């Protein structure tokens, strides 16, 4: 089966996307895990690519960029400092995942409890991550 064409090319294009509807999934994702298949096959590669581009703009490196069922977590490192980024569950609350991304400093790359939570929109992500790196 040929790969279905989807109009979304950037993370922003998915802002109002209904990740929880079979009607919005291309046929090549249908099955027992329709929505997870779509997330893994279409959304995650775009988001991962944009996170790598963002890290490069910030002179940082990606230590980890992974997906869970419907969320993405990324750890960036610059000058020995670590930042955790979490785009939460995409299935609920419309574009809330786009507007309230969790970011926080980490003491080390496995510090999952963090050093204070901050939230920002995807549009503000570059500025806010840079601010956290600069805070030290």
CSV table of N, CA and C in Angstrom, one decimal:
chain,number,residue,atom,x,y,z
A,1,UNK,N,0.8,-1.2,0.0
A,1,UNK,CA,0.0,0.0,0.0
A,1,UNK,C,0.9,1.2,0.0
A,2,UNK,N,0.6,2.2,-0.8
A,2,UNK,CA,1.3,3.4,-0.9
A,2,UNK,C,1.1,4.3,0.3
A,3,UNK,N,2.1,5.0,0.7
A,3,UNK,CA,2.0,5.9,1.9
A,3,UNK,C,1.0,7.0,1.6
A,4,UNK,N,0.1,7.2,2.5
A,4,UNK,CA,-1.0,8.2,2.3
A,4,UNK,C,-0.3,9.6,2.4
A,5,UNK,N,-0.9,10.5,1.7
A,5,UNK,CA,-0.4,11.9,1.7
A,5,UNK,C,-1.2,12.6,2.8
A,6,UNK,N,-0.4,13.4,3.6
A,6,UNK,CA,-1.1,14.2,4.6
A,6,UNK,C,-0.7,15.6,4.4
A,7,UNK,N,-1.5,16.6,4.7
A,7,UNK,CA,-1.2,18.0,4.4
A,7,UNK,C,-0.2,18.6,5.4
A,8,UNK,N,-0.1,18.0,6.6
A,8,UNK,CA,0.8,18.5,7.6
A,8,UNK,C,2.2,18.3,7.3
A,9,UNK,N,3.0,19.4,7.3
A,9,UNK,CA,4.4,19.4,7.1
A,9,UNK,C,5.2,19.9,8.3
A,10,UNK,N,4.6,20.6,9.2
A,10,UNK,CA,5.3,21.1,10.4
A,10,UNK,C,4.5,20.8,11.6
A,11,UNK,N,5.1,20.9,12.8
A,11,UNK,CA,4.4,20.7,14.0
A,11,UNK,C,3.2,21.7,14.1
A,12,UNK,N,3.4,22.9,13.7
A,12,UNK,CA,2.3,23.9,13.8
A,12,UNK,C,1.1,23.5,13.0
A,13,UNK,N,1.3,22.8,11.9
A,13,UNK,CA,0.2,22.3,11.0
A,13,UNK,C,-0.7,21.4,11.8
A,14,UNK,N,-0.3,20.8,12.8
A,14,UNK,CA,-1.1,19.8,13.6
A,14,UNK,C,-1.8,20.5,14.7
A,15,UNK,N,-1.8,21.8,14.8
A,15,UNK,CA,-2.4,22.5,16.0
A,15,UNK,C,-3.8,22.0,16.3
A,16,UNK,N,-4.7,22.0,15.4
A,16,UNK,CA,-6.1,21.6,15.7
A,16,UNK,C,-6.4,20.2,15.2
A,17,UNK,N,-5.3,19.4,15.0
A,17,UNK,CA,-5.5,18.1,14.5
A,17,UNK,C,-6.2,17.2,15.5
A,18,UNK,N,-7.2,16.4,15.2
A,18,UNK,CA,-7.8,15.5,16.1
A,18,UNK,C,-7.1,14.1,16.1
A,19,UNK,N,-6.1,14.0,17.0
A,19,UNK,CA,-5.3,12.8,17.1
A,19,UNK,C,-6.2,11.6,17.6
A,20,UNK,N,-7.4,11.8,18.0
A,20,UNK,CA,-8.2,10.8,18.6
A,20,UNK,C,-9.3,10.3,17.7
A,21,UNK,N,-9.3,10.7,16.4
A,21,UNK,CA,-10.4,10.4,15.5
A,21,UNK,C,-9.9,9.5,14.4
A,22,UNK,N,-10.6,8.4,14.1
A,22,UNK,CA,-10.3,7.5,13.0
A,22,UNK,C,-10.5,8.3,11.7
A,23,UNK,N,-11.4,9.2,11.6
A,23,UNK,CA,-11.7,10.0,10.4
A,23,UNK,C,-10.5,10.8,9.9
A,24,UNK,N,-9.6,11.1,10.8
A,24,UNK,CA,-8.4,12.0,10.5
A,24,UNK,C,-7.2,11.1,10.1
A,25,UNK,N,-7.2,9.8,10.3
A,25,UNK,CA,-6.1,9.0,10.1
A,25,UNK,C,-6.1,8.4,8.6
A,26,UNK,N,-4.9,8.5,7.9
A,26,UNK,CA,-4.8,7.9,6.6
A,26,UNK,C,-5.0,6.4,6.8
A,27,UNK,N,-5.5,5.7,5.7
A,27,UNK,CA,-5.8,4.3,5.7
A,27,UNK,C,-4.6,3.4,6.1
A,28,UNK,N,-3.4,3.9,5.8
A,28,UNK,CA,-2.2,3.0,6.1
A,28,UNK,C,-1.9,3.0,7.6
A,29,UNK,N,-2.7,3.7,8.4
A,29,UNK,CA,-2.5,3.6,9.8
A,29,UNK,C,-3.6,2.9,10.5
A,30,UNK,N,-4.6,2.5,9.8
A,30,UNK,CA,-5.8,1.8,10.4
A,30,UNK,C,-5.3,0.4,11.0
A,31,UNK,N,-6.0,0.1,12.1
A,31,UNK,CA,-5.7,-1.2,12.7
A,31,UNK,C,-6.0,-1.1,14.2
A,32,UNK,N,-5.4,-2.0,14.9
A,32,UNK,CA,-5.7,-2.0,16.4
A,32,UNK,C,-5.2,-0.8,17.1
A,33,UNK,N,-4.1,-0.2,16.6
A,33,UNK,CA,-3.5,1.0,17.2
A,33,UNK,C,-3.5,2.2,16.3
A,34,UNK,N,-4.7,2.4,15.7
A,34,UNK,CA,-4.8,3.4,14.6
A,34,UNK,C,-4.1,4.8,15.0
A,35,UNK,N,-4.4,5.3,16.1
A,35,UNK,CA,-3.9,6.7,16.5
A,35,UNK,C,-2.5,6.6,16.8
A,36,UNK,N,-2.0,5.6,17.5
A,36,UNK,CA,-0.6,5.5,17.8
A,36,UNK,C,0.2,5.3,16.6
A,37,UNK,N,-0.3,4.5,15.6
A,37,UNK,CA,0.3,4.3,14.4
A,37,UNK,C,0.5,5.7,13.6
A,38,UNK,N,-0.5,6.5,13.6
A,38,UNK,CA,-0.5,7.8,13.0
A,38,UNK,C,0.6,8.6,13.6
A,39,UNK,N,0.5,8.7,15.0
A,39,UNK,CA,1.4,9.5,15.7
A,39,UNK,C,2.9,9.1,15.4
A,40,UNK,N,3.1,7.8,15.5
A,40,UNK,CA,4.5,7.3,15.3
A,40,UNK,C,4.9,7.6,13.8
A,41,UNK,N,4.1,7.3,12.9
A,41,UNK,CA,4.4,7.4,11.4
A,41,UNK,C,4.5,8.8,10.9
A,42,UNK,N,3.6,9.7,11.3
A,42,UNK,CA,3.5,11.0,10.7
A,42,UNK,C,4.0,12.1,11.6
A,43,UNK,N,3.4,12.2,12.8
A,43,UNK,CA,3.7,13.4,13.7
A,43,UNK,C,5.1,13.3,14.3
A,44,UNK,N,5.5,12.2,14.9
A,44,UNK,CA,6.7,12.1,15.6
A,44,UNK,C,7.9,12.4,14.7
A,45,UNK,N,8.0,11.9,13.5
A,45,UNK,CA,9.2,12.3,12.6
A,45,UNK,C,9.3,13.8,12.3
A,46,UNK,N,8.2,14.4,12.2
A,46,UNK,CA,8.2,15.9,11.9
A,46,UNK,C,8.6,16.6,13.2
A,47,UNK,N,8.1,16.2,14.3
A,47,UNK,CA,8.5,16.9,15.6
A,47,UNK,C,9.9,16.6,15.9
A,48,UNK,N,10.4,15.4,15.7
A,48,UNK,CA,11.8,15.1,16.0
A,48,UNK,C,12.7,15.9,15.1
A,49,UNK,N,12.4,16.1,13.9
A,49,UNK,CA,13.2,16.9,12.9
A,49,UNK,C,13.2,18.3,13.4
A,50,UNK,N,12.1,18.9,13.8
A,50,UNK,CA,12.1,20.2,14.3
A,50,UNK,C,12.8,20.4,15.6
A,51,UNK,N,12.8,19.4,16.5
A,51,UNK,CA,13.6,19.5,17.7
A,51,UNK,C,15.1,19.5,17.4
A,52,UNK,N,15.5,18.7,16.4
A,52,UNK,CA,16.9,18.7,16.0
A,52,UNK,C,17.3,20.1,15.4
A,53,UNK,N,16.4,20.7,14.6
A,53,UNK,CA,16.7,22.0,14.0
A,53,UNK,C,16.8,23.1,15.1
A,54,UNK,N,15.9,23.0,16.1
A,54,UNK,CA,15.9,23.9,17.2
A,54,UNK,C,17.2,23.8,18.0
A,55,UNK,N,17.6,22.6,18.3
A,55,UNK,CA,18.8,22.4,19.0
A,55,UNK,C,20.0,23.0,18.3
A,56,UNK,N,20.1,22.8,17.0
A,56,UNK,CA,21.2,23.3,16.2
A,56,UNK,C,21.2,24.9,16.3
A,57,UNK,N,20.0,25.5,16.2
A,57,UNK,CA,19.9,27.0,16.3
A,57,UNK,C,20.4,27.5,17.6
A,58,UNK,N,20.2,26.7,18.7
A,58,UNK,CA,20.6,27.0,20.0
A,58,UNK,C,22.0,26.6,20.4
A,59,UNK,N,22.7,26.0,19.4
A,59,UNK,CA,24.0,25.5,19.7
A,59,UNK,C,24.0,24.4,20.8
A,60,UNK,N,23.0,23.6,20.8
A,60,UNK,CA,22.8,22.6,21.8
A,60,UNK,C,22.8,21.2,21.0
A,61,UNK,N,22.8,20.2,21.8
A,61,UNK,CA,22.7,18.8,21.2
A,61,UNK,C,21.5,18.1,21.8
A,62,UNK,N,20.9,17.2,21.0
A,62,UNK,CA,19.8,16.4,21.5
A,62,UNK,C,20.5,15.2,22.2
A,63,UNK,N,20.2,15.0,23.5
A,63,UNK,CA,20.6,13.8,24.2
A,63,UNK,C,19.6,12.7,24.0
A,64,UNK,N,18.4,13.1,24.0
A,64,UNK,CA,17.3,12.1,23.9
A,64,UNK,C,16.1,12.8,23.2
A,65,UNK,N,15.4,12.1,22.3
A,65,UNK,CA,14.2,12.6,21.8
A,65,UNK,C,13.3,11.4,21.5
A,66,UNK,N,12.3,11.2,22.4
A,66,UNK,CA,11.6,9.9,22.3
A,66,UNK,C,10.1,10.2,22.4
A,67,UNK,N,9.4,9.2,22.0
A,67,UNK,CA,7.9,9.3,22.0
A,67,UNK,C,7.3,8.2,23.0
A,68,UNK,N,6.2,8.6,23.6
A,68,UNK,CA,5.4,7.6,24.3
A,68,UNK,C,4.2,7.4,23.4
A,69,UNK,N,3.1,7.0,24.0
A,69,UNK,CA,1.9,6.8,23.2
A,69,UNK,C,1.5,8.0,22.4
A,70,UNK,N,1.3,9.1,23.1
A,70,UNK,CA,0.9,10.4,22.4
A,70,UNK,C,1.6,11.6,23.0
A,71,UNK,N,2.8,11.5,23.4
A,71,UNK,CA,3.6,12.6,23.8
A,71,UNK,C,5.0,12.5,23.4
A,72,UNK,N,5.8,13.6,23.4
A,72,UNK,CA,7.2,13.6,23.0
A,72,UNK,C,8.0,14.2,24.1
A,73,UNK,N,9.1,13.6,24.4
A,73,UNK,CA,10.0,14.2,25.4
A,73,UNK,C,11.4,14.3,24.7
A,74,UNK,N,12.0,15.4,25.1
A,74,UNK,CA,13.3,15.7,24.5
A,74,UNK,C,14.2,16.3,25.6
A,75,UNK,N,15.5,15.9,25.6
A,75,UNK,CA,16.5,16.4,26.5
A,75,UNK,C,17.6,17.0,25.6
A,76,UNK,N,17.9,18.3,25.9
A,76,UNK,CA,18.9,19.0,25.2
A,76,UNK,C,20.0,19.4,26.1
A,77,UNK,N,21.2,19.5,25.6
A,77,UNK,CA,22.4,19.8,26.4
A,77,UNK,C,23.2,20.9,25.7
A,78,UNK,N,23.6,21.9,26.5
A,78,UNK,CA,24.5,22.9,26.0
A,78,UNK,C,25.4,23.4,27.1
A,79,UNK,N,26.7,23.4,26.9
A,79,UNK,CA,27.7,23.8,27.9
A,79,UNK,C,27.5,23.1,29.2
A,80,UNK,N,27.2,21.8,29.2
A,80,UNK,CA,27.1,21.1,30.4
A,80,UNK,C,25.8,21.2,31.1
A,81,UNK,N,24.9,22.0,30.5
A,81,UNK,CA,23.5,22.2,31.1
A,81,UNK,C,22.5,21.4,30.3
A,82,UNK,N,21.5,20.9,31.1
A,82,UNK,CA,20.5,20.1,30.5
A,82,UNK,C,19.1,20.7,30.6
A,83,UNK,N,18.3,20.6,29.5
A,83,UNK,CA,16.9,21.1,29.5
A,83,UNK,C,16.0,19.9,29.1
A,84,UNK,N,14.9,19.7,29.8
A,84,UNK,CA,13.9,18.7,29.5
A,84,UNK,C,12.7,19.4,28.9
A,85,UNK,N,12.2,18.9,27.8
A,85,UNK,CA,11.0,19.4,27.1
A,85,UNK,C,10.0,18.3,26.9
A,86,UNK,N,8.8,18.6,27.2
A,86,UNK,CA,7.7,17.6,27.1
A,86,UNK,C,6.5,18.2,26.4
A,87,UNK,N,6.2,17.7,25.2
A,87,UNK,CA,4.9,18.0,24.6
A,87,UNK,C,4.0,17.0,25.0
A,88,UNK,N,3.0,17.4,25.8
A,88,UNK,CA,2.1,16.4,26.4
A,88,UNK,C,1.1,15.7,25.5
A,89,UNK,N,0.2,15.0,26.1
A,89,UNK,CA,-0.8,14.2,25.4
A,89,UNK,C,-1.5,15.0,24.3
A,90,UNK,N,-1.3,14.6,23.1
A,90,UNK,CA,-1.9,15.3,21.9
A,90,UNK,C,-3.4,15.0,21.7
A,91,UNK,N,-3.9,13.9,22.4
A,91,UNK,CA,-5.3,13.5,22.1
A,91,UNK,C,-6.4,14.4,22.7
A,92,UNK,N,-6.0,15.1,23.7
A,92,UNK,CA,-7.1,15.8,24.5
A,92,UNK,C,-6.9,17.3,24.4
A,93,UNK,N,-8.0,18.0,24.6
A,93,UNK,CA,-8.0,19.5,24.8
A,93,UNK,C,-7.6,20.3,23.5
A,94,UNK,N,-7.9,19.8,22.3
A,94,UNK,CA,-7.5,20.5,21.1
A,94,UNK,C,-6.1,20.8,21.0
A,95,UNK,N,-5.7,22.1,20.9
A,95,UNK,CA,-4.3,22.5,20.7
A,95,UNK,C,-3.6,22.8,22.0
A,96,UNK,N,-4.2,22.3,23.1
A,96,UNK,CA,-3.5,22.6,24.4
A,96,UNK,C,-2.1,22.1,24.4
A,97,UNK,N,-1.8,21.0,23.8
A,97,UNK,CA,-0.4,20.4,23.8
A,97,UNK,C,0.5,21.4,23.1
A,98,UNK,N,0.0,22.2,22.2
A,98,UNK,CA,0.8,23.2,21.5
A,98,UNK,C,1.1,24.4,22.3
A,99,UNK,N,0.1,24.8,23.1
A,99,UNK,CA,0.2,26.0,23.9
A,99,UNK,C,0.8,25.8,25.3
A,100,UNK,N,0.9,24.6,25.8
A,100,UNK,CA,1.5,24.4,27.2
A,100,UNK,C,2.5,23.3,27.2
A,101,UNK,N,3.7,23.6,26.6
A,101,UNK,CA,4.8,22.7,26.6
A,101,UNK,C,5.6,22.9,27.9
A,102,UNK,N,5.8,21.8,28.5
A,102,UNK,CA,6.6,21.8,29.8
A,102,UNK,C,8.1,21.8,29.5
A,103,UNK,N,8.8,22.8,30.1
A,103,UNK,CA,10.2,22.8,30.0
A,103,UNK,C,10.8,23.0,31.4
A,104,UNK,N,12.0,22.4,31.6
A,104,UNK,CA,12.7,22.7,32.9
A,104,UNK,C,14.1,22.3,32.8
A,105,UNK,N,14.9,22.9,33.7
A,105,UNK,CA,16.3,22.6,33.8
A,105,UNK,C,16.5,21.3,34.5
A,106,UNK,N,17.6,20.6,34.2
A,106,UNK,CA,17.9,19.3,34.8
A,106,UNK,C,19.3,19.4,35.4
A,107,UNK,N,19.5,18.8,36.5
A,107,UNK,CA,20.8,18.7,37.2
A,107,UNK,C,21.8,17.9,36.3
A,108,UNK,N,21.2,16.8,35.7
A,108,UNK,CA,22.0,15.9,34.8
A,108,UNK,C,21.0,15.3,33.9
A,109,UNK,N,21.5,14.5,32.9
A,109,UNK,CA,20.6,14.0,31.8
A,109,UNK,C,19.6,13.0,32.3
A,110,UNK,N,19.7,12.5,33.5
A,110,UNK,CA,18.7,11.5,34.0
A,110,UNK,C,17.9,12.1,35.2
A,111,UNK,N,17.9,13.4,35.3
A,111,UNK,CA,17.2,14.1,36.4
A,111,UNK,C,15.7,14.3,36.0
A,112,UNK,N,14.9,13.4,36.2
A,112,UNK,CA,13.5,13.5,35.7
A,112,UNK,C,12.6,14.3,36.7
A,113,UNK,N,13.1,14.6,37.9
A,113,UNK,CA,12.3,15.5,38.8
A,113,UNK,C,12.4,16.9,38.5
A,114,UNK,N,13.5,17.3,37.9
A,114,UNK,CA,13.7,18.7,37.4
A,114,UNK,C,14.0,19.7,38.5
A,115,UNK,N,14.1,20.9,38.0
A,115,UNK,CA,14.5,22.0,38.9
A,115,UNK,C,13.5,23.2,38.7
A,116,UNK,N,12.2,22.9,38.8
A,116,UNK,CA,11.2,23.9,38.6
A,116,UNK,C,10.6,23.8,37.2
A,117,UNK,N,9.3,23.8,37.1
A,117,UNK,CA,8.6,23.7,35.9
A,117,UNK,C,8.2,25.0,35.3
A,118,UNK,N,8.4,25.1,34.0
A,118,UNK,CA,7.9,26.3,33.2
A,118,UNK,C,7.1,25.8,32.1
A,119,UNK,N,6.2,26.6,31.6
A,119,UNK,CA,5.4,26.3,30.4
A,119,UNK,C,5.5,27.4,29.4
A,120,UNK,N,5.4,27.0,28.1
A,120,UNK,CA,5.4,28.0,27.1
A,120,UNK,C,4.7,27.3,25.9
A,121,UNK,N,4.4,28.2,24.9
A,121,UNK,CA,3.8,27.6,23.6
A,121,UNK,C,5.0,27.2,22.7
A,122,UNK,N,4.6,26.4,21.7
A,122,UNK,CA,5.6,25.9,20.7
A,122,UNK,C,6.3,27.1,20.1
A,123,UNK,N,5.5,28.2,19.9
A,123,UNK,CA,6.1,29.4,19.2
A,123,UNK,C,7.2,30.1,20.1
A,124,UNK,N,7.0,29.9,21.4
A,124,UNK,CA,8.0,30.5,22.4
A,124,UNK,C,9.1,29.6,22.8
A,125,UNK,N,9.1,28.4,22.3
A,125,UNK,CA,10.0,27.4,22.7
A,125,UNK,C,11.5,27.8,22.6
A,126,UNK,N,11.9,28.3,21.4
A,126,UNK,CA,13.3,28.6,21.2
A,126,UNK,C,13.8,29.7,22.3
A,127,UNK,N,13.0,30.7,22.4
A,127,UNK,CA,13.3,31.8,23.4
A,127,UNK,C,13.4,31.3,24.8
A,128,UNK,N,12.4,30.4,25.2
A,128,UNK,CA,12.4,30.0,26.6
A,128,UNK,C,13.5,29.0,26.9
A,129,UNK,N,13.8,28.1,25.9
A,129,UNK,CA,14.9,27.1,26.2
A,129,UNK,C,16.2,27.9,26.3
A,130,UNK,N,16.4,28.9,25.4
A,130,UNK,CA,17.6,29.7,25.5
A,130,UNK,C,17.7,30.4,26.8
A,131,UNK,N,16.5,30.9,27.3
A,131,UNK,CA,16.5,31.6,28.6
A,131,UNK,C,16.9,30.6,29.7
A,132,UNK,N,16.4,29.4,29.7
A,132,UNK,CA,16.8,28.4,30.7
A,132,UNK,C,18.3,28.1,30.7
A,133,UNK,N,18.8,27.9,29.5
A,133,UNK,CA,20.2,27.6,29.3
A,133,UNK,C,21.0,28.8,29.9
A,134,UNK,N,20.6,30.0,29.6
A,134,UNK,CA,21.4,31.2,30.1
A,134,UNK,C,21.3,31.3,31.6
A,135,UNK,N,20.2,30.9,32.2
A,135,UNK,CA,20.0,31.0,33.7
A,135,UNK,C,21.0,30.2,34.4
A,136,UNK,N,21.4,29.1,33.8
A,136,UNK,CA,22.3,28.2,34.4
A,136,UNK,C,21.7,27.4,35.5
